[in-house]
Amino acid sequence: MTVRETRRLTGVGAVTLLAAGVGVVFGRQPALLLVGALGIAYAAYARAGGAPTPSLAIEREVSDANPEPGDEVEVTVRVTNAGDSTLPDLRLVDGVPPALAVTDGSPRHGTALRPGATARFAYAVSAVRGEHAWEPMQVVARNASGSEERVVEAACETALRCLPELTPTADLPLRGLTARYAGQLSTDVAGAGLQFHSTRDYRRGDPRNRIDWNRRARTGELATLEFHEERAATVVLVIDAREEAYLAPAADAANAVERSVGAANRIFTALLGGGDRVGIAALGPTECWLPPGAGNEHRARARRLLATHPALSPTPPDGAFFPSIRLRRLRRRLPSDAQVLFLSPVADDYAASAARRLDAHGHRVTVVTPDPTAGGAPGRRLARIERRNRLSELRRAGIRVVDWGDAPLAIEIDRAARRWSR
Amino acid sequence: MSDDEPATRAGEVSDDASPVEIDRSPAVVSSALALLAGTVGLAATAFGSAAALAPGTLGIAAVAVGVIRGSRRALLVGSGALFGGVLLAGASGAGPEPLFVGTLGAVLAWDVGENGIGIGEQLGRAAETARAELVHAAAGLLVGAFATVVGYGAYVAAAGGQPIAALVFLLFGVVALVSALRP
């Protein structure tokens, strides 16, 4: 709580002195002398009483405590003067969570409250992924003349929890590094499957439905058909959540981390639906690791993690990031047969080198990179060209890259996949 | 933002979490009331003596600039000019009634206008602030009206009887006393 003088009305006594002075100098005008009384009255007004100590009861109501991302949430605030003194000048600034943008109305309010009276104001925020808690309300109470003001904080706990649904996107073509489990990814290993691979001599114990009966009819020899075996992959989605990744093409556009998390959400669901084991990790100052797994419980855990984990918050992190320690820890945790889907804007060299290092350690890396660059000023164009160069260097190193511009992710993946298969 | 940043950093936002700039121009009600007070005061002073018209008109213009652009300096200059007009009118022999109203108008124009600028800075124009502004303006008017009634009552009661010097010393004494008071 701080009290400060606003220094309003400090010079109002000059009215008295000037009026009296002029009144005396110019021929003794009694009327002008009397006018000086006004100056005295205002000077006394400014000194009468300090700023009151506000004692407020605050109620905050949100129209929907569990909204979908992008929903407008109506916030209604009721402030009641619970003290005994009148608050002649009360200025309120509500502590809207930093990640939420006010879309309608204003979270600020100015009013005057008698004891027991209530002021009500409302505004709307646009919900974004995550758990958001309201910060204490800033209250500025002034005395009637406004010569002194008292600044206090008044808390009222309110939270908004926004968990996006997991929605699948187009299948992301994975690379040929697989686990032992049966799945959907066609491998070069011969065995049971759908796509023809080769034939070989019959061995005792081969299943009867894989015997090449045509050849048996033609030549009388027994042979066995081999198919491309289909296996599951283990995939870890690594989200670049360093401060350097919080970039957006415009002030009101979604930042790259936000888009990465959205993409991770859809890719996760698609891969899990395809029988792959999927895990999630964040490359940022805060630890975040969900080991690869499958099943409904795993899906629920991933949904909660993608929505509310502090490492993936919609606003940049504060802590320090130690690049080599984090990367080493991530590498130690990755199962040796895991593929890596690296979601990063690749806006600096570190992101590109992290992708190459993971690739060099035997994890097949695919980079999905939301494009945060904008045209316009030369500096921005330069940043865009630098990013393109980084991406083409990654491609030259044999790493698959999906450059995700404005088009929906499924279209970008489809376009990239056609290039890969050529 | 400098040009060599790759893109805007989203998420770094001000305390009310809106990426859109807050319009911090002075509050509307106070601005209108300040102009009204200044105009009424000027009209009253000009009724007493036409000498007040020139500085008073300049004063109104400066007050308007002050409350539109949020400039405290322009507002102070404008109110000062309005009060200068009152002094001129008083020096050329106007009666107490126009002088009281003129002074009240000049002081209120500054008080209400400055309050509007402050509210605009702290809360922004999008916020609902009419109640706080009206209460402040009413309190200021009440104090001025009370002082006017007392002062004018003293003038009528002591019409011609008391020596001017005694009044002047009385006023100085009260100013000194008030300045020494600490709440």
Tab-separated table of N, CA and C in Angstrom, chain A residues 143-218:
chain	number	residue	atom	x	y	z
A	143	ASN	N	-8.853	11.199	-2.125
A	143	ASN	CA	-9.804	11.995	-1.360
A	143	ASN	C	-10.594	12.868	-2.338
A	144	ALA	N	-11.588	13.583	-1.815
A	144	ALA	CA	-12.511	14.289	-2.704
A	144	ALA	C	-11.781	15.296	-3.600
A	145	SER	N	-10.817	16.015	-3.032
A	145	SER	CA	-10.140	17.019	-3.849
A	145	SER	C	-9.102	16.366	-4.765
A	146	GLY	N	-8.764	15.126	-4.495
A	146	GLY	CA	-7.757	14.449	-5.325
A	146	GLY	C	-6.342	14.848	-4.991
A	147	SER	N	-6.124	15.438	-3.803
A	147	SER	CA	-4.770	15.894	-3.480
A	147	SER	C	-3.900	14.759	-2.972
A	148	GLU	N	-4.528	13.646	-2.574
A	148	GLU	CA	-3.741	12.524	-2.083
A	148	GLU	C	-4.375	11.237	-2.587
A	149	GLU	N	-3.545	10.270	-2.941
A	149	GLU	CA	-4.134	9.010	-3.380
A	149	GLU	C	-3.431	7.836	-2.721
A	150	ARG	N	-4.199	6.780	-2.518
A	150	ARG	CA	-3.698	5.589	-1.860
A	150	ARG	C	-3.840	4.451	-2.862
A	151	VAL	N	-2.758	3.720	-3.070
A	151	VAL	CA	-2.792	2.617	-4.042
A	151	VAL	C	-2.731	1.309	-3.269
A	152	VAL	N	-3.703	0.461	-3.428
A	152	VAL	CA	-3.699	-0.840	-2.761
A	152	VAL	C	-4.034	-1.929	-3.787
A	153	GLU	N	-3.811	-3.167	-3.376
A	153	GLU	CA	-4.197	-4.303	-4.210
A	153	GLU	C	-5.306	-5.049	-3.503
A	154	ALA	N	-6.277	-5.468	-4.260
A	154	ALA	CA	-7.387	-6.228	-3.673
A	154	ALA	C	-7.528	-7.516	-4.462
A	155	ALA	N	-7.447	-8.637	-3.755
A	155	ALA	CA	-7.438	-9.922	-4.453
A	155	ALA	C	-8.822	-10.536	-4.490
A	156	CYS	N	-9.083	-11.260	-5.546
A	156	CYS	CA	-10.290	-12.061	-5.663
A	156	CYS	C	-9.917	-13.193	-6.599
A	157	GLU	N	-9.877	-14.398	-6.056
A	157	GLU	CA	-9.361	-15.513	-6.852
A	157	GLU	C	-10.384	-15.934	-7.905
A	158	THR	N	-9.949	-15.894	-9.134
A	158	THR	CA	-10.776	-16.367	-10.231
A	158	THR	C	-9.852	-17.087	-11.195
A	159	ALA	N	-10.320	-18.169	-11.754
A	159	ALA	CA	-9.472	-18.901	-12.703
A	159	ALA	C	-10.293	-19.306	-13.912
A	160	LEU	N	-9.587	-19.408	-15.002
A	160	LEU	CA	-10.196	-19.821	-16.263
A	160	LEU	C	-9.354	-20.981	-16.771
A	161	ARG	N	-10.023	-22.060	-17.148
A	161	ARG	CA	-9.291	-23.246	-17.587
A	161	ARG	C	-9.755	-23.577	-18.976
A	162	CYS	N	-8.841	-23.555	-19.875
A	162	CYS	CA	-9.213	-23.734	-21.283
A	162	CYS	C	-8.422	-24.901	-21.847
A	163	LEU	N	-9.054	-26.061	-21.977
A	163	LEU	CA	-8.393	-27.255	-22.510
A	163	LEU	C	-8.905	-27.507	-23.918
A	164	PRO	N	-8.066	-27.339	-24.921
A	164	PRO	CA	-8.552	-27.616	-26.280
A	164	PRO	C	-8.813	-29.111	-26.455
A	165	GLU	N	-9.811	-29.443	-27.278
A	165	GLU	CA	-10.038	-30.838	-27.647
A	165	GLU	C	-8.855	-31.320	-28.460
A	166	LEU	N	-8.579	-32.605	-28.382
A	166	LEU	CA	-7.548	-33.159	-29.264
A	166	LEU	C	-8.212	-33.491	-30.593
A	167	THR	N	-7.783	-32.837	-31.635
A	167	THR	CA	-8.404	-33.086	-32.935
A	167	THR	C	-7.338	-33.563	-33.909
A	168	PRO	N	-7.579	-34.677	-34.579
A	168	PRO	CA	-6.554	-35.210	-35.473
A	168	PRO	C	-6.417	-34.392	-36.742
A	169	THR	N	-5.229	-34.423	-37.319
A	169	THR	CA	-5.001	-33.778	-38.592
A	169	THR	C	-4.676	-34.863	-39.619
A	170	ALA	N	-4.278	-34.441	-40.807
A	170	ALA	CA	-3.891	-35.413	-41.822
A	170	ALA	C	-2.711	-36.232	-41.298
A	171	ASP	N	-2.615	-37.474	-41.754
A	171	ASP	CA	-1.518	-38.316	-41.298
A	171	ASP	C	-0.195	-37.695	-41.673
A	172	LEU	N	0.696	-37.668	-40.719
A	172	LEU	CA	2.024	-37.152	-41.011
A	172	LEU	C	2.889	-38.334	-41.428
A	173	PRO	N	3.436	-38.324	-42.630
A	173	PRO	CA	4.273	-39.455	-43.031
A	173	PRO	C	5.497	-39.519	-42.144
A	174	LEU	N	5.655	-40.658	-41.483
A	174	LEU	CA	6.801	-40.800	-40.596
A	174	LEU	C	7.967	-41.391	-41.372
A	175	ARG	N	9.103	-41.409	-40.728
A	175	ARG	CA	10.281	-41.906	-41.415
A	175	ARG	C	10.554	-43.330	-40.956
A	176	GLY	N	11.436	-44.018	-41.689
A	176	GLY	CA	11.574	-45.466	-41.519
A	176	GLY	C	12.318	-45.923	-40.284
A	177	LEU	N	12.038	-45.363	-39.153
A	177	LEU	CA	12.651	-45.837	-37.919
A	177	LEU	C	11.513	-46.263	-37.007
A	178	THR	N	11.467	-47.562	-36.692
A	178	THR	CA	10.271	-48.043	-36.026
A	178	THR	C	10.610	-48.842	-34.789
A	179	ALA	N	9.586	-49.090	-33.987
A	179	ALA	CA	9.720	-49.923	-32.806
A	179	ALA	C	9.329	-51.357	-33.164
A	180	ARG	N	9.291	-52.226	-32.181
A	180	ARG	CA	9.009	-53.629	-32.449
A	180	ARG	C	7.518	-53.891	-32.582
A	181	TYR	N	6.700	-52.926	-32.212
A	181	TYR	CA	5.265	-53.186	-32.155
A	181	TYR	C	4.637	-53.116	-33.533
A	182	ALA	N	3.547	-53.896	-33.737
A	182	ALA	CA	2.810	-53.834	-34.998
A	182	ALA	C	2.129	-52.485	-35.108
A	183	GLY	N	2.096	-51.961	-36.332
A	183	GLY	CA	1.486	-50.656	-36.498
A	183	GLY	C	1.164	-50.394	-37.943
A	184	GLN	N	1.253	-49.153	-38.344
A	184	GLN	CA	0.812	-48.769	-39.678
A	184	GLN	C	1.956	-48.383	-40.596
A	185	LEU	N	3.141	-48.275	-40.032
A	185	LEU	CA	4.236	-47.779	-40.843
A	185	LEU	C	4.873	-48.943	-41.589
A	186	SER	N	4.847	-48.869	-42.922
A	186	SER	CA	5.390	-49.948	-43.742
A	186	SER	C	6.913	-49.901	-43.682
A	187	THR	N	7.547	-51.061	-43.417
A	187	THR	CA	9.000	-51.090	-43.306
A	187	THR	C	9.584	-51.976	-44.402
A	188	ASP	N	10.892	-51.989	-44.470
A	188	ASP	CA	11.549	-52.860	-45.452
A	188	ASP	C	11.752	-54.267	-44.912
A	189	VAL	N	11.313	-54.477	-43.703
A	189	VAL	CA	11.464	-55.810	-43.129
A	189	VAL	C	10.414	-56.728	-43.739
A	190	ALA	N	10.835	-57.946	-44.214
A	190	ALA	CA	9.886	-58.874	-44.810
A	190	ALA	C	9.139	-59.607	-43.711
A	191	GLY	N	7.859	-59.834	-43.920
A	191	GLY	CA	7.073	-60.538	-42.921
A	191	GLY	C	5.610	-60.464	-43.277
A	192	ALA	N	4.760	-60.437	-42.260
A	192	ALA	CA	3.330	-60.319	-42.504
A	192	ALA	C	2.994	-58.869	-42.796
A	193	GLY	N	2.005	-58.651	-43.684
A	193	GLY	CA	1.643	-57.295	-44.009
A	193	GLY	C	0.673	-57.266	-45.161
A	194	LEU	N	0.645	-56.177	-45.880
A	194	LEU	CA	-0.294	-56.031	-46.980
A	194	LEU	C	0.418	-55.883	-48.317
A	195	GLN	N	1.541	-55.187	-48.309
A	195	GLN	CA	2.197	-54.845	-49.565
A	195	GLN	C	3.242	-55.910	-49.890
A	196	PHE	N	3.227	-56.353	-51.141
A	196	PHE	CA	4.129	-57.447	-51.532
A	196	PHE	C	5.577	-57.008	-51.413
A	197	HIS	N	6.404	-57.923	-50.890
A	197	HIS	CA	7.820	-57.617	-50.729
A	197	HIS	C	8.653	-58.575	-51.581
A	198	SER	N	8.540	-59.913	-51.383
A	198	SER	CA	9.357	-60.879	-52.130
A	198	SER	C	8.787	-62.280	-51.908
A	199	THR	N	9.364	-63.253	-52.551
A	199	THR	CA	9.036	-64.643	-52.240
A	199	THR	C	10.303	-65.358	-51.807
A	200	ARG	N	10.133	-66.417	-51.062
A	200	ARG	CA	11.285	-67.211	-50.663
A	200	ARG	C	10.871	-68.678	-50.567
A	201	ASP	N	11.840	-69.521	-50.399
A	201	ASP	CA	11.528	-70.949	-50.276
A	201	ASP	C	10.679	-71.232	-49.057
A	202	TYR	N	9.815	-72.229	-49.187
A	202	TYR	CA	8.947	-72.614	-48.065
A	202	TYR	C	9.772	-73.243	-46.966
A	203	ARG	N	9.447	-72.794	-45.756
A	203	ARG	CA	10.069	-73.456	-44.608
A	203	ARG	C	8.968	-74.058	-43.760
A	204	ARG	N	9.291	-75.117	-43.101
A	204	ARG	CA	8.283	-75.770	-42.279
A	204	ARG	C	7.737	-74.781	-41.255
A	205	GLY	N	6.446	-74.786	-41.131
A	205	GLY	CA	5.834	-73.921	-40.123
A	205	GLY	C	5.336	-72.607	-40.685
A	206	ASP	N	5.611	-72.298	-41.971
A	206	ASP	CA	5.081	-71.066	-42.544
A	206	ASP	C	3.556	-71.148	-42.573
A	207	PRO	N	2.856	-70.062	-42.281
A	207	PRO	CA	1.389	-70.114	-42.302
A	207	PRO	C	0.873	-70.450	-43.703
A	208	ARG	N	-0.246	-71.200	-43.721
A	208	ARG	CA	-0.726	-71.704	-45.009
A	208	ARG	C	-1.220	-70.558	-45.898
A	209	ASN	N	-1.751	-69.510	-45.296
A	209	ASN	CA	-2.309	-68.439	-46.147
A	209	ASN	C	-1.220	-67.604	-46.816
A	210	ARG	N	0.053	-67.837	-46.461
A	210	ARG	CA	1.097	-67.082	-47.146
A	210	ARG	C	1.834	-67.941	-48.166
A	211	ILE	N	1.372	-69.167	-48.405
A	211	ILE	CA	1.992	-70.009	-49.437
A	211	ILE	C	1.558	-69.523	-50.815
A	212	ASP	N	2.500	-69.432	-51.724
A	212	ASP	CA	2.203	-68.964	-53.086
A	212	ASP	C	1.566	-70.123	-53.872
A	213	TRP	N	0.231	-70.211	-53.802
A	213	TRP	CA	-0.467	-71.360	-54.406
A	213	TRP	C	-0.384	-71.326	-55.926
A	214	ASN	N	-0.265	-70.168	-56.511
A	214	ASN	CA	-0.155	-70.075	-57.976
A	214	ASN	C	1.113	-70.795	-58.452
A	215	ARG	N	2.205	-70.488	-57.739
A	215	ARG	CA	3.446	-71.124	-58.144
A	215	ARG	C	3.401	-72.645	-57.906
A	216	ARG	N	2.748	-73.032	-56.811
A	216	ARG	CA	2.587	-74.442	-56.474
A	216	ARG	C	1.852	-75.146	-57.621
A	217	ALA	N	0.803	-74.462	-58.191
A	217	ALA	CA	0.026	-75.052	-59.273
A	217	ALA	C	0.854	-75.136	-60.544
A	218	ARG	N	1.692	-74.073	-60.763
A	218	ARG	CA	2.464	-74.009	-62.004
A	218	ARG	C	3.625	-74.997	-61.966
